[in-house]
Structures are given as C-alpha cells and as structure tokens.
CSV table of C-alpha atoms in Angstrom, one decimal:
chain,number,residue,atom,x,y,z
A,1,UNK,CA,89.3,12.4,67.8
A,2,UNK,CA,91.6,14.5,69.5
A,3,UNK,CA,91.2,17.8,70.5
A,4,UNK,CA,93.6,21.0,70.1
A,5,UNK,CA,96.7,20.1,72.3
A,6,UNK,CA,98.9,22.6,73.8
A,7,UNK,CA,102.0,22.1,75.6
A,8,UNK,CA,103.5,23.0,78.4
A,9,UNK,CA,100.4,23.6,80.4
A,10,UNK,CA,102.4,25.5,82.7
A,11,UNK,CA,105.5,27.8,82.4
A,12,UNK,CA,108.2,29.4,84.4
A,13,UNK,CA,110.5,31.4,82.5
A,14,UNK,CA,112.7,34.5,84.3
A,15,UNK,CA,113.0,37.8,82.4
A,16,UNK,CA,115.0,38.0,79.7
A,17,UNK,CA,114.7,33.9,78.8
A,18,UNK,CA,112.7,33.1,76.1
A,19,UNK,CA,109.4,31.0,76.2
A,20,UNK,CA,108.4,28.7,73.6
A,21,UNK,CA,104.6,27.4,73.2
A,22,UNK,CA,103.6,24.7,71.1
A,23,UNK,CA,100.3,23.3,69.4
A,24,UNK,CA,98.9,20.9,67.5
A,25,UNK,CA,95.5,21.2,66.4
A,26,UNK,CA,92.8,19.1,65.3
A,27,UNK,CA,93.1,16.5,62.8
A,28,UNK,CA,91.9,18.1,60.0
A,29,UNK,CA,92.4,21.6,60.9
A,30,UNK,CA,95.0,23.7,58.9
A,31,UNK,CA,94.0,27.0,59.8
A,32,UNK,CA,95.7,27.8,63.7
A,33,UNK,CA,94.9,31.2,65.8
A,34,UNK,CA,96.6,32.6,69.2
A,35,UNK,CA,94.9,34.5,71.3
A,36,UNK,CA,96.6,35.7,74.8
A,37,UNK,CA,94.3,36.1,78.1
A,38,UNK,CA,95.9,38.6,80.8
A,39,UNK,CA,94.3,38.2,84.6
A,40,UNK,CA,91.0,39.8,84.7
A,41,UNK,CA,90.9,40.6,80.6
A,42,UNK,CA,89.4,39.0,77.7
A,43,UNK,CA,90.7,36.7,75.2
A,44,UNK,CA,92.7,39.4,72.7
A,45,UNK,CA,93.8,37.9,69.2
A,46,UNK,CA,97.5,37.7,68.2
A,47,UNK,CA,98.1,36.0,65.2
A,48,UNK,CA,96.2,33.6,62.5
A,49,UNK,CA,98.1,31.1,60.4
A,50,UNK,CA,98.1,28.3,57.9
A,51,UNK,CA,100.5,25.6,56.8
A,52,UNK,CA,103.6,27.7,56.6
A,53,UNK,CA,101.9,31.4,56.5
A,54,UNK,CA,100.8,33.9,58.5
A,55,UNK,CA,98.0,35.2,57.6
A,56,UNK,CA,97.0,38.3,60.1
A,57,UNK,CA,99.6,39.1,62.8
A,58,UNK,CA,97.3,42.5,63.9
A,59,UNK,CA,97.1,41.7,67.4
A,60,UNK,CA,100.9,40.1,67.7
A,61,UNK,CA,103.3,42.9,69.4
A,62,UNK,CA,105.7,44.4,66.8
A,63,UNK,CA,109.0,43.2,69.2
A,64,UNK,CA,109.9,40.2,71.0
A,65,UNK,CA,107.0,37.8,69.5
A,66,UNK,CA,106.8,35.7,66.8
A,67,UNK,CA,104.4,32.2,65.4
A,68,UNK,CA,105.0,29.7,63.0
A,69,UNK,CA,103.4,26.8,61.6
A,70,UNK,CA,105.4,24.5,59.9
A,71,UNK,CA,104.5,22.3,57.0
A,72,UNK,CA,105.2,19.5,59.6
A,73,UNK,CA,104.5,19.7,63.3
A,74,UNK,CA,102.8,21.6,65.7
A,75,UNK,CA,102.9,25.6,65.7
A,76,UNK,CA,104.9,27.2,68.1
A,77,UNK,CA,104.6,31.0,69.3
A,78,UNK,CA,108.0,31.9,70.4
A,79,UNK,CA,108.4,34.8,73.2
A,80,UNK,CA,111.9,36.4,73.3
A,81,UNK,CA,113.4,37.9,76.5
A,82,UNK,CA,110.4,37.8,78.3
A,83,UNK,CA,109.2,40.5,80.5
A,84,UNK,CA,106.6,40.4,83.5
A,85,UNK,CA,104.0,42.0,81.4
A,86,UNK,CA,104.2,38.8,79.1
A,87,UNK,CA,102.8,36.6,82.1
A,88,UNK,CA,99.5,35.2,81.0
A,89,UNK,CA,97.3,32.9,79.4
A,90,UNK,CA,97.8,31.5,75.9
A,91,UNK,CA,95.2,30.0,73.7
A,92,UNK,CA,95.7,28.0,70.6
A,93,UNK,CA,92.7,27.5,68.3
A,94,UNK,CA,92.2,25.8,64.9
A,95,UNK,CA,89.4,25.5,62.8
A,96,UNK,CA,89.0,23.4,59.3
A,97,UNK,CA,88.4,26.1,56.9
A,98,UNK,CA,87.6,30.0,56.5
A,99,UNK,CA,83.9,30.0,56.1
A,100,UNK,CA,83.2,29.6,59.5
A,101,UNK,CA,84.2,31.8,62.7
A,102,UNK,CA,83.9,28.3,64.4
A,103,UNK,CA,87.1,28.0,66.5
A,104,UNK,CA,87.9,25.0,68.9
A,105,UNK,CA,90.4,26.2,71.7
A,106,UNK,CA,93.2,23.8,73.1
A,107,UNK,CA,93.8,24.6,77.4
A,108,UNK,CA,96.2,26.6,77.2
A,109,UNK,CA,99.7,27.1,78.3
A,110,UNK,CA,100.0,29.3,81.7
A,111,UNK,CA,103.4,31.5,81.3
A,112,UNK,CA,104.5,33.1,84.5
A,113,UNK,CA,107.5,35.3,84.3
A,114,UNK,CA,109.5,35.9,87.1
B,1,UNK,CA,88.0,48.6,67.5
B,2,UNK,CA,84.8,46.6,67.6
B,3,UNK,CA,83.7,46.1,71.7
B,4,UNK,CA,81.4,43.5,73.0
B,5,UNK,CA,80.2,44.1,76.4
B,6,UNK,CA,78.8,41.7,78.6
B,7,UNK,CA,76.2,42.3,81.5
B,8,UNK,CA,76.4,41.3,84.2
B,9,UNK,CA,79.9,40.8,84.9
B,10,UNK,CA,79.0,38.7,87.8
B,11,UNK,CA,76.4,36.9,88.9
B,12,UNK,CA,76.1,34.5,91.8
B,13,UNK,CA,72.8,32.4,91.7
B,14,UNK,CA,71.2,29.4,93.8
B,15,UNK,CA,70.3,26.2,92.3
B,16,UNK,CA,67.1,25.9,90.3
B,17,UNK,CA,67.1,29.9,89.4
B,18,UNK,CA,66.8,31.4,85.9
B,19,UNK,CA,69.3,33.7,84.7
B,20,UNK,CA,69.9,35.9,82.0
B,21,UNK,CA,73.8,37.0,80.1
B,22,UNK,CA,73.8,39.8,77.5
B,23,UNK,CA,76.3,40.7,74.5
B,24,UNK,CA,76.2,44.0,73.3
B,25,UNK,CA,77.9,46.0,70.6
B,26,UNK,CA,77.5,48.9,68.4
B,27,UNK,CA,78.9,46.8,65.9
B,28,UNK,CA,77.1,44.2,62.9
B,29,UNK,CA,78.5,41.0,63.0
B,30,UNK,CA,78.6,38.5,60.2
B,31,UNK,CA,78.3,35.9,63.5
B,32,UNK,CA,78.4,35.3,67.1
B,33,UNK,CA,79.3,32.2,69.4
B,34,UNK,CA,79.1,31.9,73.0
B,35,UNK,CA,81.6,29.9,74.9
B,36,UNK,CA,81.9,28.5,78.4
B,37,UNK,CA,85.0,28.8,80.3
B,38,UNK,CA,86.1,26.8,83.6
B,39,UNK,CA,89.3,27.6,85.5
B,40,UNK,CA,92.2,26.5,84.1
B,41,UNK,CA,90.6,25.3,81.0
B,42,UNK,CA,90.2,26.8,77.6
B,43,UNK,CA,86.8,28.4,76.3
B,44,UNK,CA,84.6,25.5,74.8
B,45,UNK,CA,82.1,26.1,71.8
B,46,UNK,CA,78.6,25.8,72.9
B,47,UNK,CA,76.7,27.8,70.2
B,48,UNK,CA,77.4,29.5,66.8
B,49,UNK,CA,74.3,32.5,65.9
B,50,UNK,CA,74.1,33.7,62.1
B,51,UNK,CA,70.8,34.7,61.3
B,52,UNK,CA,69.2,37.9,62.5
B,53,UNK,CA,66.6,36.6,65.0
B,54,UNK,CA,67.8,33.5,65.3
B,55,UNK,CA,66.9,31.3,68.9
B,56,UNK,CA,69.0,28.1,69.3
B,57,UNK,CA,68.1,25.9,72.2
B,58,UNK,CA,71.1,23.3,74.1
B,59,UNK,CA,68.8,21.8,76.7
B,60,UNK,CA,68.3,24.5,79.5
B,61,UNK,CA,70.0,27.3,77.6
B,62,UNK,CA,68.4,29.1,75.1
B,63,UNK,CA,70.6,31.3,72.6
B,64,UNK,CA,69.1,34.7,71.0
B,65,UNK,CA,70.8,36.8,67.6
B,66,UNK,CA,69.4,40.4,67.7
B,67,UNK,CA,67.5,40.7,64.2
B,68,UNK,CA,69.9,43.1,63.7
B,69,UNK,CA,73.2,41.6,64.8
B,70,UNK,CA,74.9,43.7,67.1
B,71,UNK,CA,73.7,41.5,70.3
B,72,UNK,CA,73.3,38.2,71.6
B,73,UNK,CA,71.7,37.0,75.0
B,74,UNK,CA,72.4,33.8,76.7
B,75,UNK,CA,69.2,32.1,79.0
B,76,UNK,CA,69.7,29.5,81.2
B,77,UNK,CA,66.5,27.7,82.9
B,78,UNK,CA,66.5,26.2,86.0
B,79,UNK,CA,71.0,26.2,86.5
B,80,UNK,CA,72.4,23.5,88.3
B,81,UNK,CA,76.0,23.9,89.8
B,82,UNK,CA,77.5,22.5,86.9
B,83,UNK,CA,76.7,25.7,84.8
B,84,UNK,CA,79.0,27.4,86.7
B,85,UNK,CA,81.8,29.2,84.7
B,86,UNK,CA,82.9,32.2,83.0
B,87,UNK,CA,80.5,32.4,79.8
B,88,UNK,CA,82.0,34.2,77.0
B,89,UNK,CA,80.5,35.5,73.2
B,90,UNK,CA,82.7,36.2,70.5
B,91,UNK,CA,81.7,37.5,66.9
B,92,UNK,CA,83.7,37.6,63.9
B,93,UNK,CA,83.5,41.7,62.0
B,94,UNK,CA,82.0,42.0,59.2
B,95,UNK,CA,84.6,42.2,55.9
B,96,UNK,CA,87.6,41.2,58.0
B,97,UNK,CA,87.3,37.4,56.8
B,98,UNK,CA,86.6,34.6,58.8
B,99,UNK,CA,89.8,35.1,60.9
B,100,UNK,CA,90.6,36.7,64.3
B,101,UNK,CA,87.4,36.4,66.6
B,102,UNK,CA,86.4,39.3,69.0
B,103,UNK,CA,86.0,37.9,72.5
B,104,UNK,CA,83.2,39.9,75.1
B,105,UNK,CA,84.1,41.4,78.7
B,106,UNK,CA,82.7,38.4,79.9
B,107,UNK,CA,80.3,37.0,82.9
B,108,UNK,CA,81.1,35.3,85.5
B,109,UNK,CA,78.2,33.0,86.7
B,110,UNK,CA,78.5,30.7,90.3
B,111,UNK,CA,75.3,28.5,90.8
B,112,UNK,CA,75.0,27.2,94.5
B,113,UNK,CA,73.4,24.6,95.7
C-alpha cells in the first residue's frame, strides 16, 4: 500500500517562474491538506481539499498561490512568480475521512528559489 | 491563534538515557498526535491522544493527554540512536472540524552512542 507521493522532491525555480507541486495520496484517501515548512519554523497549514473542492484555504496567501484537486489525478499546489520568501518545504497530507485529525504526510517537495 | 509550544527545543542525549518532550497550550483540543521527523523526510504518525488522561505506550515511548487537554508529553526509556529526530505534536481545535492540524515549536532530540 502506497504511501502519500509527492513529486518533484526537489525544486529549482528563479523568481518570477512559477512552481508547480504535485501529489497523490493514499489509496483510499479523498480528503488532501498542504502544509508549508520554512527553515527553522513549524509545519503552518495552507489549504484542505476534497475531490474537486477546497474546503479551507485560511492559511493559503491571498496572491500568487493556488491548489486543486481534480476529480482525476493527483493535486497540485501551483506557485506563481515565485519570490525568495517562497523557498521552503512543502508537505502533502491525506487522510480517509473527517472524523479523525489522523493525517499521513507524503516527503515533501524542497522549492528553492533563486 | 492556538500555540503549542514544545520544551525543550533541543536536547542532545547519550545512549541508554531517559528523556522527557512536552506540548503545551492554553488551548482544549478535541485531539493530539505526535510525530517524528528525520531530515529530509516528512513527519510520520506515531500516536493519536483523545481522551483526557489518556497514556499510550509504542515500546520505549510512552504517550500522556493532560486530563484536561491542553498538553501532551512524550517519554522515551532507555533511547537508542535511532530515536534521533525532530519530534513534533499537533492537535486539531476544538469546533474547527477535523481539518487543518496545528503543528508544535518542535524538539529536536540527538541520541549518541
């Protein structure tokens, strides 16, 4: 049984290019979170989504970012003309259902804007 | 915004010592996990907490709720090298729904041999 799969592991993008980051999550698992981890900070929330809806963007800045999770493939958190301060960690999660804060994180993809 | 602090922030061990992590908040939580994190890697699941007063056991470490869910402490007995990592807790809020998760300051644990 797989586990949450992100890809690119690793990212180089220059500012002003945009970054796209893609995951797939558990078999099973509709429900998909991104979190974002800057050096020497804690995991911060970004967005939650289901098959084709986002459910809570509260923690996804108001410019330049946006998620989506299609009713087929992976989701993908898209990152438009990129900016140093966008260099960091990001963390897909899925779970199988609401009724439990039980989240299973994929590795990550490592952006580094240059 | 709901805080969980971690203490310590560091702590650098030998092998065969018992150690102590601790979660704090001045906030009720409907839950609260702990994860392990290795460099490079994302945070794994090692234990979910509901109930107030609740003590889960995963081999050497030993998982405490605070009766009245606002803190969490992590024990390990006897760590071994492998235990080395970045340990984590996260709690979902109360009333928010079981969506974004909270993530602590974290601690930052090296066992040596």
């Amino acid at each position: 049984n797989a586990g949450v799969m992100q890809n690119p592991r690793h990212l180089v993008r220059r500012r002003g290019q945009e970054a796209r980051l893609r995951c797939s999550p558990m078999k099973g698992h509709s429900h998909v979170y991104w979190y974002r981890q800057l050096p020497e900070e804690g995991l911060k929330f970004m967005v939650y989504l289901q098959k084709e809806n986002i459910i809570d963007e509260s923690g996804m800045p108001k410019e330049r970012f946006s998620a989506e999770f299609p009713k087929e493939g992976p989701s993908i958190l898209r990152i438009q003309q990129v900016v140093r301060g966008d260099s960091a960690a990001y963390f897909c999660a899925s779970s199988p259902r609401t009724e439990t804060y039980e989240q299973y994180f994929g590795p990550g993809t490592r952006l580094t804007v240059t | 915004t709901q805080l969980l602090e971690q203490s310590p922030q560091f702590l650098s061990i030998q092998e065969g010592e018992n150690l102590t992590v601790y979660c704090n908040s001045s906030s009720v939580f409907s839950s609260l996990q702990w994860y392990r994190q290795e460099p490079g890697e994302g945070p794994v699941l090692l234990v979910t907490v509901v109930t107030g007063g609740e003590v889960k056991k995963l081999k050497r470490l030993t998982f405490q709720f605070g009766d009245a869910r606002k803190d969490s402490s992590l024990h390990i007995t006897a760590a071994q090298p492998g235990d080395t990592g970045l340990y984590l807790c996260a709690a979902g809020p109360m009333n928010t729904g079981f969506q974004k998760l909270v993530f602590g300051t974290g601690t930052r644990l090296l066992v040596s041999p």
